[in-house]
Short mmCIF file of C-alpha atoms in Angstrom, two decimals:
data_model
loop_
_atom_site.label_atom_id
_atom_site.label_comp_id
_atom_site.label_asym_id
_atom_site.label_seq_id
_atom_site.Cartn_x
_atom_site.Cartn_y
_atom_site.Cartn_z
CA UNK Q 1 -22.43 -10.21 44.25
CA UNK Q 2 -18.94 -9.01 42.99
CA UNK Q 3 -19.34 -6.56 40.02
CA UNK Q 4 -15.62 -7.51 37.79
CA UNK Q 5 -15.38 -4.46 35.66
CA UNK Q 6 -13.55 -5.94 32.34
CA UNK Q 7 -11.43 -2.98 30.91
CA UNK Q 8 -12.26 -2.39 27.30
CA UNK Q 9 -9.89 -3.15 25.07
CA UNK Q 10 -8.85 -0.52 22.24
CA UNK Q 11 -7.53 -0.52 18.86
CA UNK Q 12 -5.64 2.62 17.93
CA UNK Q 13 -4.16 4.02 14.54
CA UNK Q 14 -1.84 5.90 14.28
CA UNK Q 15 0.10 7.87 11.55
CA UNK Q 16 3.96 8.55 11.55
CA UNK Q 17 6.59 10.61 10.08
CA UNK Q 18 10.22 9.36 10.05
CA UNK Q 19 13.66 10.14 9.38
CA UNK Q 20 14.88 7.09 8.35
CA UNK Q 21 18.81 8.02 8.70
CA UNK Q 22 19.69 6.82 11.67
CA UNK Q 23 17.30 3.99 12.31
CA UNK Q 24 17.96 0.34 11.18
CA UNK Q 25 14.46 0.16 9.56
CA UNK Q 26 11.12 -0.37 10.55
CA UNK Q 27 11.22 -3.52 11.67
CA UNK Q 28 12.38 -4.62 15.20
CA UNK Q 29 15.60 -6.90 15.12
CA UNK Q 30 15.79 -9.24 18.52
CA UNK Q 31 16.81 -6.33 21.37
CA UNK Q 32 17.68 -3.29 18.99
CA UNK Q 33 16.01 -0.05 19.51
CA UNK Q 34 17.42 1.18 16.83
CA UNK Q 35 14.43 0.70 14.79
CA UNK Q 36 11.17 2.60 14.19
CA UNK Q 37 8.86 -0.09 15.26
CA UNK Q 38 11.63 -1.18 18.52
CA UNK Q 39 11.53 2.70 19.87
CA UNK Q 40 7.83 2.83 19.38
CA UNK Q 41 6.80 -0.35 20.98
CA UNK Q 42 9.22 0.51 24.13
CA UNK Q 43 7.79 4.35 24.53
CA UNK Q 44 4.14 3.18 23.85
CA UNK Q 45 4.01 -0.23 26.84
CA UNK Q 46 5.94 2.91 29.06
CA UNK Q 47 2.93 5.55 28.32
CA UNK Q 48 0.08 2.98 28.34
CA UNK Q 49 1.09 0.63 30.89
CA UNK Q 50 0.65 -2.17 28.61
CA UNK Q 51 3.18 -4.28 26.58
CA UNK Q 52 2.22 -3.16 23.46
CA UNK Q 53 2.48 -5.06 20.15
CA UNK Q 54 2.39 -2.63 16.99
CA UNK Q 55 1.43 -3.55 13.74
CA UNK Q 56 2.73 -1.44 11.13
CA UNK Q 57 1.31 -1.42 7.42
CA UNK Q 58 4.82 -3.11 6.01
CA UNK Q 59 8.23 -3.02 6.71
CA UNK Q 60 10.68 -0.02 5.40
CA UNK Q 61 14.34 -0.85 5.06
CA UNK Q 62 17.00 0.66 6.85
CA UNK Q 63 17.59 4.44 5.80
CA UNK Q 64 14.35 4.75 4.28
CA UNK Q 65 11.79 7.52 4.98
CA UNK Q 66 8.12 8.04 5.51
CA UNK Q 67 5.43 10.89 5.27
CA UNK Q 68 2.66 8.30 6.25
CA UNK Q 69 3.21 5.14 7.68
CA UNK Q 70 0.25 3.90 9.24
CA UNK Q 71 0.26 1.63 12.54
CA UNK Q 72 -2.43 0.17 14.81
CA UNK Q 73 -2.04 -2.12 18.37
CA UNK Q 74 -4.98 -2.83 20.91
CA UNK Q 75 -4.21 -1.70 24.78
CA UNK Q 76 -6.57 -1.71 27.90
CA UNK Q 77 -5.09 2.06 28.78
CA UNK Q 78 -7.89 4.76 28.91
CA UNK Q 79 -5.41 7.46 27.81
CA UNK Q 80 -7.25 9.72 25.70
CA UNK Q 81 -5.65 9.90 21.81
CA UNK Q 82 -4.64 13.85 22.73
CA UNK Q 83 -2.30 13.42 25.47
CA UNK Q 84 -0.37 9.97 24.15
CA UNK Q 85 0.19 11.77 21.14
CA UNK Q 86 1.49 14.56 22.94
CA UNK Q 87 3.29 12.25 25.36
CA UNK Q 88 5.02 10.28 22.71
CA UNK Q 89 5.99 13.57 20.52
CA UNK Q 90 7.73 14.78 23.76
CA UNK Q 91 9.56 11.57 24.26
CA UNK Q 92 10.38 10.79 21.10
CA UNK Q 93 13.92 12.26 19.26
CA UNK Q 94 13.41 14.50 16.44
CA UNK Q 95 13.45 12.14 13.95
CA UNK Q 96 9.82 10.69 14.53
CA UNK Q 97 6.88 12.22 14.80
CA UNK Q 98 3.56 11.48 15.70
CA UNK Q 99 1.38 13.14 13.34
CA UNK Q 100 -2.19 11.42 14.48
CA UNK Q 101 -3.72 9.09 16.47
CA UNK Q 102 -7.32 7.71 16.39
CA UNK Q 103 -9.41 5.09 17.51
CA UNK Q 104 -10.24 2.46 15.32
CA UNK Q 105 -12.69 0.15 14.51
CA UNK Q 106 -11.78 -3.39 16.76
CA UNK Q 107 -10.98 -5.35 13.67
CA UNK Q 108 -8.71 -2.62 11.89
CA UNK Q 109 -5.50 -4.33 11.09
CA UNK Q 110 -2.61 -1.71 9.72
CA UNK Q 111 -0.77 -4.73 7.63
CA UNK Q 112 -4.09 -6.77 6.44
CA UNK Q 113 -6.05 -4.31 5.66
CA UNK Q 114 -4.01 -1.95 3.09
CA UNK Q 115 -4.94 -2.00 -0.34
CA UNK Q 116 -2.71 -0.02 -1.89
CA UNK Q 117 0.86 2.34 -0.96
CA UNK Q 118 2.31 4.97 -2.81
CA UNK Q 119 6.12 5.00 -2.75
CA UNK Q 120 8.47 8.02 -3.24
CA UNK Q 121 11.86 7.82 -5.07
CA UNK Q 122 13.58 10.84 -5.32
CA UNK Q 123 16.78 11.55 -7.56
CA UNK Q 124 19.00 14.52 -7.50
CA UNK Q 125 19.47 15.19 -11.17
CA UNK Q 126 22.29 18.37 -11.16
CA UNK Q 127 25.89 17.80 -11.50
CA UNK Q 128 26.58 19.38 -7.87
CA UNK Q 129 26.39 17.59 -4.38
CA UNK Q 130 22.79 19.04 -2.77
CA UNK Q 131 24.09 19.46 0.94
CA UNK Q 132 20.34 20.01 1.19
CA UNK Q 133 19.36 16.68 -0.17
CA UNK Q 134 22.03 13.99 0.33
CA UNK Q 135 19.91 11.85 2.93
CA UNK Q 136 17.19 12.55 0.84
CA UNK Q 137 17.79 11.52 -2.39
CA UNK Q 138 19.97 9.16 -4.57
CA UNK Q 139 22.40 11.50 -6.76
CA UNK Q 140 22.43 11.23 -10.31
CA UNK Q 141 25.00 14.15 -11.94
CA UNK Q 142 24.34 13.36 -15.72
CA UNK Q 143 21.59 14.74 -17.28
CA UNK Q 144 18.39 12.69 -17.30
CA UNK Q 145 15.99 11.64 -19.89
CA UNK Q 146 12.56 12.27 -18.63
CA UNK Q 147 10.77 11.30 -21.44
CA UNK Q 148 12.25 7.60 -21.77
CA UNK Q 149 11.63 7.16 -18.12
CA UNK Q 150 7.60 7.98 -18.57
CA UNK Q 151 7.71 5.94 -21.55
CA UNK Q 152 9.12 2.34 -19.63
CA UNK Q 153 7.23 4.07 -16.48
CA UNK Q 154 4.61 2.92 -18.64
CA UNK Q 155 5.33 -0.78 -19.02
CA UNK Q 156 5.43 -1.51 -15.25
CA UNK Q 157 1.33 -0.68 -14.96
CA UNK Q 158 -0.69 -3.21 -14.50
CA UNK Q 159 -0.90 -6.91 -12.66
CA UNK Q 160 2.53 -8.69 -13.36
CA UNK Q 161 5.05 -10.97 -12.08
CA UNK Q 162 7.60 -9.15 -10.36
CA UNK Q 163 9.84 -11.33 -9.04
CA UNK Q 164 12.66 -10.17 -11.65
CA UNK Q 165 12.18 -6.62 -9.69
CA UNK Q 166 12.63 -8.03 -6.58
CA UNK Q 167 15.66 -9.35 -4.29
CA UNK Q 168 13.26 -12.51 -3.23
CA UNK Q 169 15.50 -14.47 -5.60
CA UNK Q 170 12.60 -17.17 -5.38
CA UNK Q 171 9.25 -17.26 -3.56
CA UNK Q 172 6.80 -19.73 -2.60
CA UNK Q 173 4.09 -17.03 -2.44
CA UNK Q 174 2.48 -15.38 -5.08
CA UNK Q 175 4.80 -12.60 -6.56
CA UNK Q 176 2.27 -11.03 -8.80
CA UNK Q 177 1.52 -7.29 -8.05
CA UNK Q 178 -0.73 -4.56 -9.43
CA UNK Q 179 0.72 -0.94 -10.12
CA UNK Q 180 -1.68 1.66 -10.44
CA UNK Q 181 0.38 4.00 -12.14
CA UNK Q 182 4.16 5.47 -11.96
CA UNK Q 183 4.31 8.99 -12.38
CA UNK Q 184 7.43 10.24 -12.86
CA UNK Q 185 7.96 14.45 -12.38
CA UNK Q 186 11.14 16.80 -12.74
CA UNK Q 187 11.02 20.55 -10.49
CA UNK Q 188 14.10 22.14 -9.20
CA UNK Q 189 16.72 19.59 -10.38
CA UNK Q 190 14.65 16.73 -8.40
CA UNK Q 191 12.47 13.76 -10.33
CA UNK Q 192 10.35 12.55 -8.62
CA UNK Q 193 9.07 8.71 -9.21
CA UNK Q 194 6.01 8.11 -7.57
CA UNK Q 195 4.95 4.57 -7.39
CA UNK Q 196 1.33 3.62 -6.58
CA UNK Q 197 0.07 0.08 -6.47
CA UNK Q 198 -1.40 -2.56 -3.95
CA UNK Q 199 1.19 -3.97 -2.80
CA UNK Q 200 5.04 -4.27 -3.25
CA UNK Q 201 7.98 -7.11 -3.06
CA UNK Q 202 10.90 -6.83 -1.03
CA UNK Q 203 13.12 -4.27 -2.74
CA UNK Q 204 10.88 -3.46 -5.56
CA UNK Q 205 10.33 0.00 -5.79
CA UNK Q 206 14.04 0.46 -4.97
CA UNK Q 207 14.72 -1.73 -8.37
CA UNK Q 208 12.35 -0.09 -10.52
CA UNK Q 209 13.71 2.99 -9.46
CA UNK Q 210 16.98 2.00 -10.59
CA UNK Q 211 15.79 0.34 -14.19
CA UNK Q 212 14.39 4.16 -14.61
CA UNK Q 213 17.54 5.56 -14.01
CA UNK Q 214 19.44 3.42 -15.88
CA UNK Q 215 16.63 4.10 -18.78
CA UNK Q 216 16.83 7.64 -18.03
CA UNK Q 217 20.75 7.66 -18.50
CA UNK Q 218 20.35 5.49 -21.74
CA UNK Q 219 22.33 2.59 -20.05
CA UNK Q 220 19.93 0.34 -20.39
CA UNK Q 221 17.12 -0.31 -23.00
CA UNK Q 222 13.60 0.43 -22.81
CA UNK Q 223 12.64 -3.11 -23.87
CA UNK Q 224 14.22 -4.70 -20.81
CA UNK Q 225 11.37 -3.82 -18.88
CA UNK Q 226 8.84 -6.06 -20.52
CA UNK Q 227 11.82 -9.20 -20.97
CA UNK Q 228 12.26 -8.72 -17.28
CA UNK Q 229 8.24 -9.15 -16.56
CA UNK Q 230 8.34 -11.93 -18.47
CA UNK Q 231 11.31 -14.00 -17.97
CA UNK Q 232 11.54 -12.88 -14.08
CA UNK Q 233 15.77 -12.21 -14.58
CA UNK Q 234 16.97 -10.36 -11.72
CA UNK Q 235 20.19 -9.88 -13.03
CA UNK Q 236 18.39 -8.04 -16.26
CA UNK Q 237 16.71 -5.51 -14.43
CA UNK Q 238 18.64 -2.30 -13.26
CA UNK Q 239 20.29 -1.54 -9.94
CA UNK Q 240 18.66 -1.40 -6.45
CA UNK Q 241 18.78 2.33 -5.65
CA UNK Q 242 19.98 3.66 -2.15
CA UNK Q 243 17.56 3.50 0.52
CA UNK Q 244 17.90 6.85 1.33
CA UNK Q 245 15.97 8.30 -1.75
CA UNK Q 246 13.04 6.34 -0.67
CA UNK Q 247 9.57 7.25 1.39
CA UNK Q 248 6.94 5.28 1.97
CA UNK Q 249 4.51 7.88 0.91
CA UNK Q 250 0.84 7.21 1.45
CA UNK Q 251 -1.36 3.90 2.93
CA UNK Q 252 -4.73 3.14 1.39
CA UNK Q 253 -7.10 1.44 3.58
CA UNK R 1 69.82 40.15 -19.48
CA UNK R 2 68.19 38.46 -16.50
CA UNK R 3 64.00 37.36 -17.43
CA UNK R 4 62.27 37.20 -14.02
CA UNK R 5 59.30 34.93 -15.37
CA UNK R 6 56.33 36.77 -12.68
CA UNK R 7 53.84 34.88 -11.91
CA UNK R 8 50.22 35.84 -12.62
CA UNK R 9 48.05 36.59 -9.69
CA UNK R 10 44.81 35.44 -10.58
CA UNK R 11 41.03 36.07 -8.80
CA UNK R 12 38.95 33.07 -8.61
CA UNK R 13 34.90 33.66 -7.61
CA UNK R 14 33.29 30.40 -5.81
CA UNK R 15 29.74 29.83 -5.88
CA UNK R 16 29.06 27.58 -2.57
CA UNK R 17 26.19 25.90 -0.72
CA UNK R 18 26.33 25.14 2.82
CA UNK R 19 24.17 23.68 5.78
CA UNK R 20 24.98 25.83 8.42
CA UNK R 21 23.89 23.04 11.12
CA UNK R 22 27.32 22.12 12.29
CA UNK R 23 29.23 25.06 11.89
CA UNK R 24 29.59 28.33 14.19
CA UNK R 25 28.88 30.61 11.37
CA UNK R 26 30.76 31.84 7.58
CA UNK R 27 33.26 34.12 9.68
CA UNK R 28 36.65 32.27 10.66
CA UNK R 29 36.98 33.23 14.17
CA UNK R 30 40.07 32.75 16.09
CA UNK R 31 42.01 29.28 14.97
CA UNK R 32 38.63 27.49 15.10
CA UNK R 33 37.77 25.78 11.20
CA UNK R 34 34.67 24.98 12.36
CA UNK R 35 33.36 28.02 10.14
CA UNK R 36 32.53 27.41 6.29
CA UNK R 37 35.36 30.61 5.93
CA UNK R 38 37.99 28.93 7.75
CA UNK R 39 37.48 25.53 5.89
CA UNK R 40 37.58 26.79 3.44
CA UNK R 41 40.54 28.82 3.66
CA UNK R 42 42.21 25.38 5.10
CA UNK R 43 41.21 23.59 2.00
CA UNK R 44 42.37 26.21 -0.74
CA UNK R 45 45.57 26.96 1.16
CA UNK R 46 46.33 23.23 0.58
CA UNK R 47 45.35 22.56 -2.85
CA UNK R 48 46.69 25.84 -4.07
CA UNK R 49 49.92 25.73 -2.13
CA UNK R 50 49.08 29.28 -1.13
CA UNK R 51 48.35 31.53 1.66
CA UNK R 52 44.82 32.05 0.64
CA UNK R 53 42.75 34.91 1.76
CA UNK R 54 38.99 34.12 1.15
CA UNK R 55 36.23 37.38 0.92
CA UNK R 56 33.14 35.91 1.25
CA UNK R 57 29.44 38.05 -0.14
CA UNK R 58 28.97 38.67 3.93
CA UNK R 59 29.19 36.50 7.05
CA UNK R 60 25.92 34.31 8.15
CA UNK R 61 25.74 33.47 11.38
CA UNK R 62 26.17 30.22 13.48
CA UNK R 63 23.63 28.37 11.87
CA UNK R 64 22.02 29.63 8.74
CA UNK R 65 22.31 28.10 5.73
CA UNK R 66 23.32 28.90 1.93
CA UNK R 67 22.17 28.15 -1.38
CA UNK R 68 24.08 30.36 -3.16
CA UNK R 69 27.17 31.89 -1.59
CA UNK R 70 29.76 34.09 -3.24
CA UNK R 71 33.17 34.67 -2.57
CA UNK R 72 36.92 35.14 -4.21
CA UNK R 73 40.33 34.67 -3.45
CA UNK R 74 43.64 35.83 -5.06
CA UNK R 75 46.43 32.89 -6.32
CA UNK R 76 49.61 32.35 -7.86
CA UNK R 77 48.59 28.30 -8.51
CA UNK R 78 47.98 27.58 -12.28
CA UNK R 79 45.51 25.21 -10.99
CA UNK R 80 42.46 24.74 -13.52
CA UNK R 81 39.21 26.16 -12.54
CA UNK R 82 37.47 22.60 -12.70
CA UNK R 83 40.64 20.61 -11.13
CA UNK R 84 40.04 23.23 -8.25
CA UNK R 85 36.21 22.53 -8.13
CA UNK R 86 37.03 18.69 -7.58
CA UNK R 87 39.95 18.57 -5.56
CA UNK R 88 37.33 20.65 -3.13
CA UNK R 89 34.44 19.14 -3.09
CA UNK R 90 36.24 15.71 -2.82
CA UNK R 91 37.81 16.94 0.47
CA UNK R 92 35.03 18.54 1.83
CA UNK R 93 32.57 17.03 3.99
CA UNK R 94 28.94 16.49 2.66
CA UNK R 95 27.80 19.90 4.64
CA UNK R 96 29.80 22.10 1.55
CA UNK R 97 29.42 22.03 -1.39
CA UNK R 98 31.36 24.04 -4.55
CA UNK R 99 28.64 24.58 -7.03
CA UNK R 100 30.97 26.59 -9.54
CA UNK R 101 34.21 28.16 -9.69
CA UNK R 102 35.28 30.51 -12.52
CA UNK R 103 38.10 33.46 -13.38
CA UNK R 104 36.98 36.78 -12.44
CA UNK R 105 37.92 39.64 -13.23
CA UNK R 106 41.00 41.08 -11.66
CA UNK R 107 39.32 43.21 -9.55
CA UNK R 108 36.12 41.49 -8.68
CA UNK R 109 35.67 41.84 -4.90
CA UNK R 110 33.25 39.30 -3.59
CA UNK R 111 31.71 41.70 -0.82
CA UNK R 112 32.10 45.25 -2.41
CA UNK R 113 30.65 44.52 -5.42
CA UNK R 114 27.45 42.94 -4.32
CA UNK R 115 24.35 45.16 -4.97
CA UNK R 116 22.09 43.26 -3.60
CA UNK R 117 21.17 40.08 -1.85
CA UNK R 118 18.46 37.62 -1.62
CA UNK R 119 17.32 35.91 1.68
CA UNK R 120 14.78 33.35 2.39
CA UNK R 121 13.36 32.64 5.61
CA UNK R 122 10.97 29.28 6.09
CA UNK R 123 8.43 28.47 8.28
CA UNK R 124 6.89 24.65 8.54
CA UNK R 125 3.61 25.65 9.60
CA UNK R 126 1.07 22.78 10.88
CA UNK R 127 0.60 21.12 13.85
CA UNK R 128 2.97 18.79 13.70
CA UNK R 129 6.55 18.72 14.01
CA UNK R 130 7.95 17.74 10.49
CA UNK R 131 11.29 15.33 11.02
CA UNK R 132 12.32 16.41 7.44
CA UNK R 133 12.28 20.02 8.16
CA UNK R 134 13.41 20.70 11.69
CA UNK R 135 16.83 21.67 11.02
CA UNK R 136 15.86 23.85 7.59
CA UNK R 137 12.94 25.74 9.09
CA UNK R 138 11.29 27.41 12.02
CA UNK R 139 8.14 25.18 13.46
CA UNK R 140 5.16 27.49 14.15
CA UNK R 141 2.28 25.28 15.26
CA UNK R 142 -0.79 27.81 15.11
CA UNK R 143 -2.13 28.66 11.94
CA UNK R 144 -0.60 31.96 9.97
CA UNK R 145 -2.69 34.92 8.51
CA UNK R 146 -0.37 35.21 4.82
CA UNK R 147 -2.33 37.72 4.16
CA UNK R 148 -1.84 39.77 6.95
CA UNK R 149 1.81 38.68 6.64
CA UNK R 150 1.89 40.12 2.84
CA UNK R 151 0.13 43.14 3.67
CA UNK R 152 3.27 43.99 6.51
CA UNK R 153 5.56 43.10 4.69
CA UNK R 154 4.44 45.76 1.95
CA UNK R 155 5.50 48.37 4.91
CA UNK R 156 8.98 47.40 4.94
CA UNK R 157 9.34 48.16 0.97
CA UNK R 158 11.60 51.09 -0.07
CA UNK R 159 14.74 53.06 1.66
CA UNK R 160 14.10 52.90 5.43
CA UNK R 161 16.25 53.05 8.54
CA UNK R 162 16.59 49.63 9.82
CA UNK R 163 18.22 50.27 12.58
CA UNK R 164 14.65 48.74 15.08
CA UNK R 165 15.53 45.85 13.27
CA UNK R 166 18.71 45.32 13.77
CA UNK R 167 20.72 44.04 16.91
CA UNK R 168 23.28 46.91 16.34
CA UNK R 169 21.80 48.25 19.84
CA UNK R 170 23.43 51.46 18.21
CA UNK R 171 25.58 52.37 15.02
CA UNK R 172 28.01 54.78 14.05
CA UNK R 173 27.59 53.77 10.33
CA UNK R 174 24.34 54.44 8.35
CA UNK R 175 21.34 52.04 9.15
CA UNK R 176 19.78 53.04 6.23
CA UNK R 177 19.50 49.79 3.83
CA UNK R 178 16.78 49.62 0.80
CA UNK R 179 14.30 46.81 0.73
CA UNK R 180 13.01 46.28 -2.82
CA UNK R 181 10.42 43.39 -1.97
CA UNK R 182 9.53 40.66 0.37
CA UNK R 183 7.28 38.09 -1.08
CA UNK R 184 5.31 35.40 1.54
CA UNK R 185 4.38 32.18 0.02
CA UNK R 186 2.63 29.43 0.83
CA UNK R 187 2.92 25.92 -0.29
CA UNK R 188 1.92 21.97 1.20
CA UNK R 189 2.53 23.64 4.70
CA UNK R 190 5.99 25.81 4.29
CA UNK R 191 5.35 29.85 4.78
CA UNK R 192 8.59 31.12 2.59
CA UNK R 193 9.74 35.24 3.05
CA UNK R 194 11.79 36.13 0.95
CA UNK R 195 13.77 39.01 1.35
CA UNK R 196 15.55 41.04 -1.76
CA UNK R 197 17.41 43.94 -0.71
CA UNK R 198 20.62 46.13 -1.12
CA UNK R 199 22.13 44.84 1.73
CA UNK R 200 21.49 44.12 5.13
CA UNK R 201 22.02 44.52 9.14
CA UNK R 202 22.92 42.11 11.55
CA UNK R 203 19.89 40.08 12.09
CA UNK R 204 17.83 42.00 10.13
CA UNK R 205 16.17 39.14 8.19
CA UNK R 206 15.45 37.04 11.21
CA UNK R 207 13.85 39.83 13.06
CA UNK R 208 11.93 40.77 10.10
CA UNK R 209 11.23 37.36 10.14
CA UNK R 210 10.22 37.12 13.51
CA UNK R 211 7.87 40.31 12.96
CA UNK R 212 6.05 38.86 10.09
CA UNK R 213 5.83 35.46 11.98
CA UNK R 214 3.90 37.32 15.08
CA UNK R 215 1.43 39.22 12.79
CA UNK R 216 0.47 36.33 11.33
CA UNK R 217 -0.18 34.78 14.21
CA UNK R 218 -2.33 38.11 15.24
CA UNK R 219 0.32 38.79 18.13
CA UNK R 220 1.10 42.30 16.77
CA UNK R 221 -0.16 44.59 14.77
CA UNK R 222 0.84 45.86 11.09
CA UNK R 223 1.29 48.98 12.67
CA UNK R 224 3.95 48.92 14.71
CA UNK R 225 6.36 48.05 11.23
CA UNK R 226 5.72 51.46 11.06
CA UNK R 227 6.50 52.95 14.12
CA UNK R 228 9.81 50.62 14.70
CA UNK R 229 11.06 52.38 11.34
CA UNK R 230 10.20 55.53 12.68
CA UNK R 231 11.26 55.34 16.09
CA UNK R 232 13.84 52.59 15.87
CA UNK R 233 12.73 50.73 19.29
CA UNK R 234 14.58 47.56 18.58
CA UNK R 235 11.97 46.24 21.34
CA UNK R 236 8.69 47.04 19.52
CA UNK R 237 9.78 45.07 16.76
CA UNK R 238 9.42 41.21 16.61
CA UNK R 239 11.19 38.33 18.21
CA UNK R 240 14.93 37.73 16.52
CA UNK R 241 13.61 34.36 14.67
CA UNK R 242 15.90 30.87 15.21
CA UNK R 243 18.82 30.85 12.55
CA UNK R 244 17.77 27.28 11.33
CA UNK R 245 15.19 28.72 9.70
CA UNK R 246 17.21 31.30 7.13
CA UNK R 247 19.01 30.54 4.01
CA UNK R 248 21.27 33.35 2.12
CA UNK R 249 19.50 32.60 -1.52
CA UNK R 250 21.17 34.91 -3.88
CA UNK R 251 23.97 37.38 -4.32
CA UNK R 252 23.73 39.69 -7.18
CA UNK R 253 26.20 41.92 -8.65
#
């Protein structure tokens, strides 16, 4: 009798900090590297002996950040979670870093499964360059008003059509999205605009983060927030904000 | 009669912030400009159409960083204060920046007139290396005792001979400096010491720093804060900790 020992397969999570700076974005373009996902995928089939297909919970653009992005891929390896994270935290440059990896349940799926992200915009509201903060956050020199930014923050909560806050242009999909809530905070010359909902379009937290600005510098009117919902205009909404005052924040599962 | 119109000499005081990462320190050293000083110095020489001589608050090493430094320089150019600021900060790169510039008094001296100084020294402390903080703070992985930290760093309070922590080696000047409070906080994983003092010697921060940093981490005991000021063993004090980690905060007058 011959005994064929199948090797289990695994499904592991993990969660990631990143730099976004240097890296063209999460997602891996044909033979780049130069991504998040590309540099992760090549270390990860080196340590586990596998090729390796990772799943992250959505794409981030180029030159944005995260605190917690959230991955998962399945590989036969029996490396135990410890030593790939501490493998792949050697490896890696200093711009990524592992900050945990688990097993996970066989059917966990880091893109199917989320129900909700928080996004981080962060502005740089002083009328000096921050040498401390210019990857980090878009700067804004005048003066802004906090109060008319909560107030439109406001207007964005709840299930809409948000196509006119996207750079989609059209979709055949569904564009509809729930926020949960913007919150939008001021310490130290930085606001904060933190966007929570269940899911978001391409470019839209970048766009709402600019309609706030523009709201906050009284460049743009309160009331184009709900004639934007509602009539879907792009070109009515404010500016896309630089990537670099963006972080993907927090994955619900 | 002949009128000789003189021109006035005026004193100009700079407030500056700088990310030490890329440079080899404030001090112009040889014909290198790779120093905030001697960029500085290029810069104003240029715009002013002067031979500029720039006093900074005191040097920081290759390295450190600055939220608030102070210095002033004597001109001839009828240059406005503001015209200064931006012809500056559009030349320099994103690693300076000129916060303020103003007229000071005639005989305002940027390093003799400074009664006391403010440093901050930051620690990212949990187990994971943070991509967002590695060049603005020293990693320590293992858990800190703050409250062993606060207790030491009661010890160093008052007019002591800092000479043990110091890398002087030996000094013909006095060691004798006044500490008038170090406060350690703690907040979403940074351990902040700040420093306020008279003035202070080389590397005295850092290895206070470093002291604090290995009492917390139960690698020394409070006691020997003590007997360093007493016996001024250099050795018996704590490690010298990494530059990245220290930013000059304030400069008071």
């Amino acid at each position: 009798m011959i005994i064929i020992e199948e090797k289990t397969i695994r499904n592991i999570k993990m969660t990631m900090q990143y730099d976004g700076t240097g890296y063209n974005g999460w997602q891996i373009q044909g033979n780049t590297s130069n991504t998040i996902q590309g540099r992760l995928t090549e270390l990860l089939s080196a340590v586990c002996g596998d090729s390796i297909e990772l799943i992250g919970s959505g794409r981030t653009d180029k030159g944005v950040h995260a605190f917690n992005q959230i991955a998962n891929f399945k590989t036969k390896s029996d490396i135990s979670v410890e030593l790939l994270k501490e493998s792949l935290n050697q490896k890696l440059r200093n711009d990524i870093s592992i900050k945990s990896i688990a097993e996970a349940a066989p059917r966990f799926h880091a893109r199917y499964n989320a129900i909700g992200k928080k996004y981080l915009y962060r502005v740089w509201n002083q009328p000096y360059v921050n040498v401390f903060e210019r990857k980090y956050s878009c700067h804004v020199n005048e003066r802004l008003n906090i109060d008319a930014m909560r107030t439109a923050a406001v207007l964005f909560v709840g299930a809409h059509d948000f196509l006119g806050f996207s750079s989609l242009g059209k979709s055949n999909k569904s564009t509809v999205r729930i926020i949960y809530g913007i919150d939008v905070l001021e310490k130290n010359g930085i606001v904060e605009i933190m966007c929570h909902g269940n899911s978001f379009l391409y470019n839209m937290v970048r766009i709402i983060a600019g309609t706030l600005i523009e709201i906050g510098l009284g460049q743009m009117d309160i009331k184009a927030v709900k004639e934007v919902l509602q009539h879907k205009e792009r070109a009515k909404a404010g500016f896309t904000a630089p990537p670099h005052g963006l972080f993907l924040s927090e994955v619900f599962y």
